[in-house]
């Protein structure tokens, strides 16, 4: 049987505020346990929550950026359950009336395919604290630094049909919240977390299958793996005559598998009801318009502009805008290089190619790149003006990466300037032809493939410095001549 | 000295006839004399009171005294006090010392009031007899075999016995007004949002409101002046100017339209209480008021609506008492669940557990719509009832409680009969309105209170009506024998 995969994601984005959602305690990551938890975060008797206005602005920004309805009236509710890291015995969240309802996000799947993913809702809530099970000799330690940290929970429609689509959506969302400046996107620190709802159904069937919710997937790679694992598990189950149970599962990255956390029967009855300590959140249409004016250029807008302004194809543009840092880096290089669209495509290739590969290899973010935009621009300038060949450029890039410096002095020092003197190239070609008579004969008797051999020999003889185009032309003339 | 009004005490302090230290010593001595019998205080903070009194005297010396500087008072043990135990009369908080002051406590302190101690109450303010206290029942100074009412029973007994001139209370369904009625005091529950709830341990957040208790409208007007006002730390507190309450006490009642809800004089009301309220209405008429019969058609729904909403909120508000961070933790917990179950099982009293269970049920999946949501809808209708009434009248008059104080232990086994007796007080909380109870007469030596209900933010008017009534009557001057 052919199965169709149905995926919806719930993303918790930690809002980049200075203080918590309902108290004045700081939200900085990594502080000593319980040093960033005030009386309100501790849920002491008698304390009351006061909403941090910044979170409203951030949620509004998000809603507007995905074309959603920003509700002028939303309500905070209490989600009741007992857990030691939940000081009040309830989490303040939005339930029936969230601040953001109905939006969408376009994802680019490859050069020619894009897809629109629906966003059901986004709501504000507070994070819980952390239970520490090590170092306490059979007891549990509680760190409430994270308690009360503001979160925006973004819930997608079940619109994704593969792990690849899910990752593309997640990346697009990640990029968006960073563009908006509402979340630092740090997945290791838990600032951007994802739960995946996965089900399968026979292709063509309308009804959804029974879904499972997989929690704790904290990297793009794990999301892909966890979903693929879960899909395989569900297919195996159904094909062997079993049934998928509705349950919450936990992804174990070490074992690359998901396991049952709690079944539907074990699920809490959260007894949601409106929090009487907080009045309904009311925002005016003027406020919404004011926030709209503050919106930065969004990824999809930037992508369109890149396509138009730099004549890039949709795919290149979407890769470049996927992170604000990368987009800024690209534009900085293009602007320094100048020389129009041809250079833009070359810059795009360098940023997405050699630079990205080097960054990936050294596990660096583009903001940490040892080769700065000005240095890469200096390199590309010399390609454009034919001072160096693409091949030499790669060597220089490697030097820039390892040792720093600038392209012109590396060219100077290592004598890497491209040979464009026709006479000089001809001389070398003559030598190459003379020392390979056998190949010449074979070539001339019809073995065209050997042309590449001669190009290679010539380039080798010039240590890659000869202008490849000239080599091609001159060789052709001489060999055929 | 303890029979004087707050205004008189303030005058004596002002003229240096007496110092705050002397006054404080006097009341501390009275507490020592009488509170073994009455049990109205959970904590008496003698040292701190004397230090505060000394500071108040110094303030006066420097010419910085306000109208209440140096006046002793008591705080209901539901208000958090920095460095002094705050128990809410519960075993689960019997070891809890708050690291902060409630806004009300802070304001009282800034006004120079001297805190004598923390008064007994029904556990977590749940009850109307003050029998539901981990620290034992409070006895009514008018008859020590009788209840004081609740939940602010400790405050009521302490003021009624002259152990303090003033006390704070909180009122979620009548907890200021009902013990005031049963102990011959004047007490006001202000409009919801008028007094900050920050630091006031929550029972039912959408209904809870703090307010003053004292012997006269004038006395409590002075304390309300100190307590009321916007607090940015309480999101439900309302940013609205606080009028000068004592300033309008002397206004005449000519033309005042007083509504008498016919439902409040129907079955269930003790005939003697009915007579006293009738007489009270007639007295007000003599003072220039016009009496009108009005209808509050939702009255029959008040008790059931309250006993869904209040326990629902309580069930959630009391979740934080889990033995994890503060308060009582059971001995030797076996695991997390055991810690929760035994800490809460041993830490909460029967009535609190009853309400937590009722509330949990009302919020549960499958029952939420039928109970909580329905109750909220009726709550809106109750507001409509009052809105309609206030189109025709200025204030509403009725009984505060259907009977006088009854015997301690008499109704312990019948909580529902106690719930039903909240009939006249709880709609006010559901609607968020201000209401005042004032002494209006006696039956067999036990006090009867009359309740005045006003429109939103009409505390000044309620205090004015009560004050005018008290100028013409002397019920509020009557003191229990032996005090």
Coordinates of N, CA and C in Angstrom, one line a residue, chain B residues 244-384:
Chain B
X244 N -12.2 61.3 48.9 CA -12.0 61.6 50.3 C -13.2 61.0 51.0
X245 N -13.1 59.8 51.6 CA -14.3 59.2 52.2 C -14.8 59.9 53.4
X246 N -13.9 60.3 54.4 CA -14.5 61.0 55.5 C -15.2 62.3 55.2
X247 N -14.7 62.9 54.1 CA -15.2 64.2 53.7 C -16.7 64.2 53.4
X248 N -17.3 63.1 52.9 CA -18.7 63.1 52.5 C -19.6 62.4 53.5
X249 N -19.1 62.1 54.7 CA -19.9 61.4 55.6 C -21.1 62.2 56.1
X250 N -21.0 63.5 56.1 CA -22.0 64.3 56.8 C -23.1 64.7 55.8
X251 N -23.0 64.3 54.5 CA -24.1 64.6 53.6 C -25.4 64.1 54.0
X252 N -26.5 64.8 53.8 CA -27.8 64.4 54.2 C -28.4 63.4 53.2
X253 N -29.4 62.7 53.7 CA -29.9 61.6 52.9 C -31.2 62.0 52.1
X254 N -31.5 63.3 52.2 CA -32.8 63.7 51.5 C -32.8 63.2 50.1
X255 N -33.9 62.5 49.7 CA -34.1 62.1 48.4 C -33.4 60.8 48.0
X256 N -32.6 60.3 48.9 CA -31.9 59.0 48.6 C -32.9 57.9 48.3
X257 N -32.7 57.3 47.2 CA -33.7 56.2 46.9 C -33.1 54.8 47.4
X258 N -33.8 54.2 48.3 CA -33.3 53.0 48.9 C -34.2 51.8 48.4
X259 N -33.6 50.8 47.8 CA -34.3 49.7 47.2 C -34.3 48.5 48.2
X260 N -35.5 47.9 48.4 CA -35.6 46.8 49.3 C -35.9 45.6 48.4
X261 N -35.0 44.7 48.2 CA -35.3 43.5 47.3 C -36.3 42.6 47.9
X262 N -37.4 42.3 47.2 CA -38.4 41.5 47.9 C -37.9 40.1 48.1
X263 N -37.0 39.6 47.3 CA -36.4 38.3 47.4 C -35.6 38.2 48.7
X264 N -35.1 39.3 49.3 CA -34.3 39.2 50.5 C -35.2 39.2 51.7
X265 N -36.5 39.3 51.6 CA -37.3 39.3 52.7 C -38.3 38.1 52.6
X266 N -37.9 37.1 51.8 CA -38.8 36.0 51.6 C -38.4 34.9 52.6
X267 N -38.9 33.7 52.4 CA -38.7 32.6 53.3 C -37.2 32.4 53.6
X268 N -36.9 31.9 54.8 CA -35.5 31.7 55.2 C -35.0 32.7 56.1
X269 N -35.6 33.9 56.0 CA -35.1 35.0 56.9 C -35.8 34.9 58.2
X270 N -35.0 34.9 59.3 CA -35.5 34.9 60.7 C -36.4 36.1 60.9
X271 N -37.5 35.9 61.5 CA -38.5 37.0 61.7 C -37.9 38.1 62.5
X272 N -37.2 37.8 63.5 CA -36.6 38.9 64.3 C -35.6 39.7 63.5
X273 N -34.8 39.1 62.7 CA -33.9 39.8 61.8 C -34.7 40.7 60.8
X274 N -35.8 40.1 60.3 CA -36.7 40.9 59.3 C -37.2 42.1 60.0
X275 N -37.6 42.0 61.3 CA -38.1 43.2 62.0 C -37.1 44.2 62.1
X276 N -35.9 43.8 62.5 CA -34.8 44.8 62.7 C -34.5 45.5 61.4
X277 N -34.5 44.8 60.3 CA -34.2 45.4 59.0 C -35.3 46.4 58.6
X278 N -36.5 46.0 58.9 CA -37.7 46.9 58.7 C -37.5 48.2 59.4
X279 N -37.2 48.0 60.7 CA -37.0 49.2 61.5 C -35.9 50.1 61.0
X280 N -34.8 49.4 60.5 CA -33.7 50.2 60.0 C -34.1 51.0 58.8
X281 N -34.9 50.4 57.9 CA -35.4 51.0 56.7 C -36.3 52.3 57.1
X282 N -37.1 52.1 58.1 CA -38.0 53.2 58.6 C -37.1 54.3 59.1
X283 N -36.1 54.0 59.9 CA -35.2 55.0 60.4 C -34.5 55.8 59.2
X284 N -34.1 55.1 58.2 CA -33.5 55.8 57.1 C -34.5 56.6 56.4
X285 N -35.8 56.2 56.3 CA -36.8 57.0 55.7 C -37.0 58.3 56.5
X286 N -36.9 58.2 57.8 CA -37.0 59.4 58.7 C -35.9 60.3 58.3
X287 N -34.8 59.8 57.9 CA -33.6 60.7 57.6 C -33.7 61.3 56.2
X288 N -34.8 61.0 55.5 CA -35.0 61.7 54.2 C -35.0 60.7 53.1
X289 N -34.7 59.4 53.3 CA -34.6 58.5 52.2 C -36.0 58.1 51.7
X290 N -36.1 57.7 50.5 CA -37.3 57.1 49.9 C -37.2 55.6 49.8
X291 N -38.2 54.8 50.2 CA -38.1 53.4 50.2 C -38.8 52.9 49.0
X292 N -38.2 52.0 48.2 CA -38.8 51.4 47.1 C -38.6 49.9 47.1
X293 N -39.7 49.1 46.7 CA -39.4 47.7 46.6 C -38.8 47.4 45.2
X294 N -37.8 46.6 45.2 CA -37.2 46.2 43.9 C -37.2 44.7 43.8
X295 N -36.8 44.2 42.6 CA -36.7 42.8 42.4 C -35.3 42.4 41.9
X296 N -34.8 41.4 42.5 CA -33.5 40.8 42.0 C -33.8 39.3 41.6
X297 N -34.4 39.2 40.4 CA -35.0 37.9 40.1 C -34.0 36.7 40.1
X298 N -32.7 37.0 40.0 CA -31.7 35.9 40.0 C -31.4 35.3 41.3
X299 N -32.0 35.9 42.4 CA -31.5 35.6 43.8 C -31.4 34.1 44.0
X300 N -32.3 33.3 43.5 CA -32.3 31.8 43.8 C -31.1 31.2 43.2
X301 N -30.5 31.8 42.2 CA -29.3 31.2 41.6 C -28.0 31.7 42.3
X302 N -28.0 32.6 43.2 CA -26.8 33.2 43.7 C -25.9 32.2 44.4
X303 N -26.5 31.4 45.3 CA -25.7 30.4 46.1 C -25.1 29.3 45.1
X304 N -25.9 28.7 44.3 CA -25.3 27.7 43.4 C -24.2 28.3 42.5
X305 N -24.4 29.5 42.0 CA -23.4 30.1 41.1 C -22.1 30.3 41.8
X306 N -22.3 30.9 43.0 CA -21.1 31.1 43.8 C -20.3 29.8 44.1
X307 N -21.1 28.8 44.5 CA -20.4 27.6 44.9 C -19.9 26.7 43.8
X308 N -20.0 27.3 42.6 CA -19.3 26.7 41.4 C -18.0 27.5 41.2
X309 N -18.3 28.8 41.0 CA -17.1 29.7 40.6 C -16.1 29.8 41.7
X310 N -16.5 30.0 42.9 CA -15.5 30.2 44.0 C -14.6 28.9 44.2
X311 N -15.2 27.7 44.3 CA -14.4 26.5 44.4 C -13.5 26.2 43.2
X312 N -14.1 26.6 42.0 CA -13.3 26.3 40.8 C -12.0 27.1 40.8
X313 N -12.1 28.4 41.1 CA -10.9 29.2 41.2 C -10.0 28.8 42.4
X314 N -10.7 28.4 43.5 CA -9.9 27.9 44.6 C -9.1 26.7 44.3
X315 N -9.7 25.8 43.6 CA -9.0 24.5 43.3 C -7.7 24.8 42.5
X316 N -7.7 25.8 41.7 CA -6.5 26.2 41.0 C -5.6 27.0 41.8
X317 N -6.1 28.0 42.5 CA -5.3 28.9 43.4 C -4.5 28.1 44.5
X318 N -5.1 27.0 44.9 CA -4.5 26.3 46.0 C -3.6 25.1 45.6
X319 N -3.4 25.1 44.2 CA -2.5 24.0 43.7 C -1.0 24.3 44.1
X320 N -0.7 25.5 44.3 CA 0.7 25.8 44.6 C 1.2 25.3 46.0
X321 N 0.2 24.9 46.8 CA 0.6 24.4 48.1 C 0.8 22.9 47.9
X322 N 2.0 22.5 47.5 CA 2.3 21.2 47.2 C 3.5 20.6 48.0
X323 N 4.0 21.3 48.9 CA 5.1 20.9 49.7 C 6.4 20.9 49.1
X324 N 6.5 21.5 47.8 CA 7.8 21.5 47.1 C 8.7 22.6 47.5
X325 N 8.1 23.8 47.6 CA 9.0 25.0 47.8 C 8.9 25.7 49.2
X326 N 7.7 25.7 49.7 CA 7.5 26.3 51.0 C 6.3 25.7 51.7
X327 N 6.1 26.0 52.9 CA 4.9 25.5 53.6 C 5.2 24.1 54.1
X328 N 4.2 23.4 54.5 CA 4.3 22.1 55.1 C 4.6 21.0 54.1
X329 N 5.6 20.1 54.4 CA 5.8 18.9 53.6 C 5.6 17.7 54.5
X330 N 4.9 16.7 54.0 CA 4.7 15.5 54.8 C 6.0 14.9 55.3
X331 N 6.0 14.2 56.3 CA 7.2 13.4 56.8 C 7.6 12.4 55.8
X332 N 8.9 12.3 55.5 CA 9.4 11.1 54.8 C 8.6 10.7 53.5
X333 N 8.5 11.6 52.6 CA 7.7 11.2 51.4 C 8.4 10.1 50.6
X334 N 7.6 9.1 50.1 CA 8.2 8.0 49.4 C 8.6 8.3 48.0
X335 N 7.7 9.2 47.4 CA 8.0 9.6 46.0 C 7.2 10.9 45.8
X336 N 7.3 11.4 44.6 CA 6.6 12.7 44.3 C 5.1 12.6 44.6
X337 N 4.5 11.6 44.1 CA 3.0 11.5 44.2 C 2.6 11.4 45.7
X338 N 3.4 10.7 46.4 CA 3.2 10.5 47.9 C 3.4 11.9 48.6
X339 N 4.4 12.6 48.1 CA 4.6 13.9 48.7 C 3.4 14.8 48.5
X340 N 2.9 14.9 47.3 CA 1.8 15.7 47.0 C 0.6 15.3 47.8
X341 N 0.3 14.0 47.8 CA -0.9 13.5 48.4 C -0.9 13.7 49.9
X342 N 0.2 13.3 50.5 CA 0.2 13.5 52.0 C 0.3 14.9 52.4
X343 N 1.2 15.7 51.7 CA 1.3 17.1 52.1 C 0.0 17.8 52.1
X344 N -0.7 17.6 51.0 CA -2.0 18.3 50.8 C -3.1 17.6 51.7
X345 N -3.0 16.3 51.8 CA -4.0 15.6 52.6 C -3.9 16.0 54.0
X346 N -2.7 16.1 54.5 CA -2.5 16.4 55.9 C -2.5 17.9 56.2
X347 N -2.2 18.7 55.1 CA -2.0 20.2 55.3 C -3.3 20.9 55.2
X348 N -4.3 20.4 54.5 CA -5.6 21.2 54.3 C -6.6 20.6 55.2
X349 N -7.5 21.5 55.7 CA -8.6 21.1 56.5 C -9.8 20.6 55.6
X350 N -10.8 20.0 56.3 CA -11.9 19.4 55.6 C -12.7 20.3 54.6
X351 N -13.0 21.5 55.1 CA -13.7 22.4 54.2 C -12.9 22.8 53.0
X352 N -11.6 23.0 53.2 CA -10.8 23.4 52.0 C -10.7 22.2 51.0
X353 N -10.6 21.0 51.6 CA -10.6 19.9 50.7 C -11.9 19.7 49.9
X354 N -13.0 20.0 50.7 CA -14.3 19.9 50.0 C -14.4 20.8 48.8
X355 N -13.9 22.1 49.1 CA -14.1 23.0 48.0 C -13.1 22.8 46.8
X356 N -11.9 22.3 47.2 CA -11.0 21.9 46.1 C -11.6 20.8 45.2
X357 N -12.2 19.9 45.9 CA -12.8 18.8 45.1 C -14.0 19.2 44.3
X358 N -14.8 20.0 44.9 CA -16.0 20.6 44.1 C -15.5 21.4 42.9
X359 N -14.5 22.2 43.1 CA -14.0 23.1 42.1 C -13.3 22.3 41.0
X360 N -12.6 21.3 41.4 CA -11.9 20.4 40.4 C -12.9 19.7 39.5
X361 N -14.0 19.3 40.1 CA -15.0 18.6 39.4 C -15.7 19.6 38.4
X362 N -15.9 20.8 38.9 CA -16.6 21.8 38.0 C -15.8 22.2 36.8
X363 N -14.5 22.0 36.9 CA -13.6 22.4 35.8 C -13.3 21.3 34.9
X364 N -13.7 20.1 35.3 CA -13.2 18.9 34.6 C -13.8 18.8 33.2
X365 N -13.0 18.1 32.3 CA -13.5 17.9 31.0 C -14.9 17.1 31.0
X366 N -15.8 17.6 30.3 CA -17.1 17.0 30.3 C -18.1 17.7 31.2
X367 N -17.6 18.4 32.2 CA -18.5 19.0 33.2 C -18.3 20.6 33.2
X368 N -17.3 21.0 32.5 CA -17.0 22.4 32.5 C -18.1 23.3 32.0
X369 N -18.7 22.9 30.8 CA -19.8 23.6 30.2 C -21.0 23.7 31.1
X370 N -21.3 22.5 31.7 CA -22.5 22.4 32.5 C -22.4 23.2 33.8
X371 N -21.2 23.3 34.4 CA -21.0 23.9 35.7 C -20.3 25.3 35.5
X372 N -19.0 25.3 35.3 CA -18.3 26.6 35.3 C -18.8 27.6 34.3
X373 N -19.0 27.1 33.1 CA -19.4 28.0 32.0 C -20.8 28.6 32.3
X374 N -21.7 27.6 32.7 CA -23.1 28.0 33.0 C -23.1 29.0 34.2
X375 N -22.3 28.8 35.2 CA -22.2 29.7 36.3 C -21.7 31.1 35.9
X376 N -20.8 31.1 34.9 CA -20.3 32.4 34.4 C -21.4 33.1 33.7
X377 N -22.2 32.4 33.0 CA -23.3 33.0 32.3 C -24.3 33.6 33.3
X378 N -24.6 32.8 34.3 CA -25.6 33.3 35.3 C -25.0 34.5 36.0
X379 N -23.7 34.5 36.2 CA -23.0 35.6 36.8 C -23.3 36.9 36.0
X380 N -23.3 36.8 34.7 CA -23.6 38.0 33.9 C -25.0 38.5 34.1
X381 N -25.9 37.5 34.3 CA -27.3 37.8 34.5 C -27.5 38.5 35.9
X382 N -26.7 38.1 36.9 CA -26.7 38.7 38.2 C -26.3 40.1 38.1
X383 N -25.3 40.4 37.3 CA -24.8 41.8 37.1 C -26.0 42.6 36.5
X384 N -26.6 42.0 35.5 CA -27.8 42.7 34.9 C -28.8 43.0 35.9

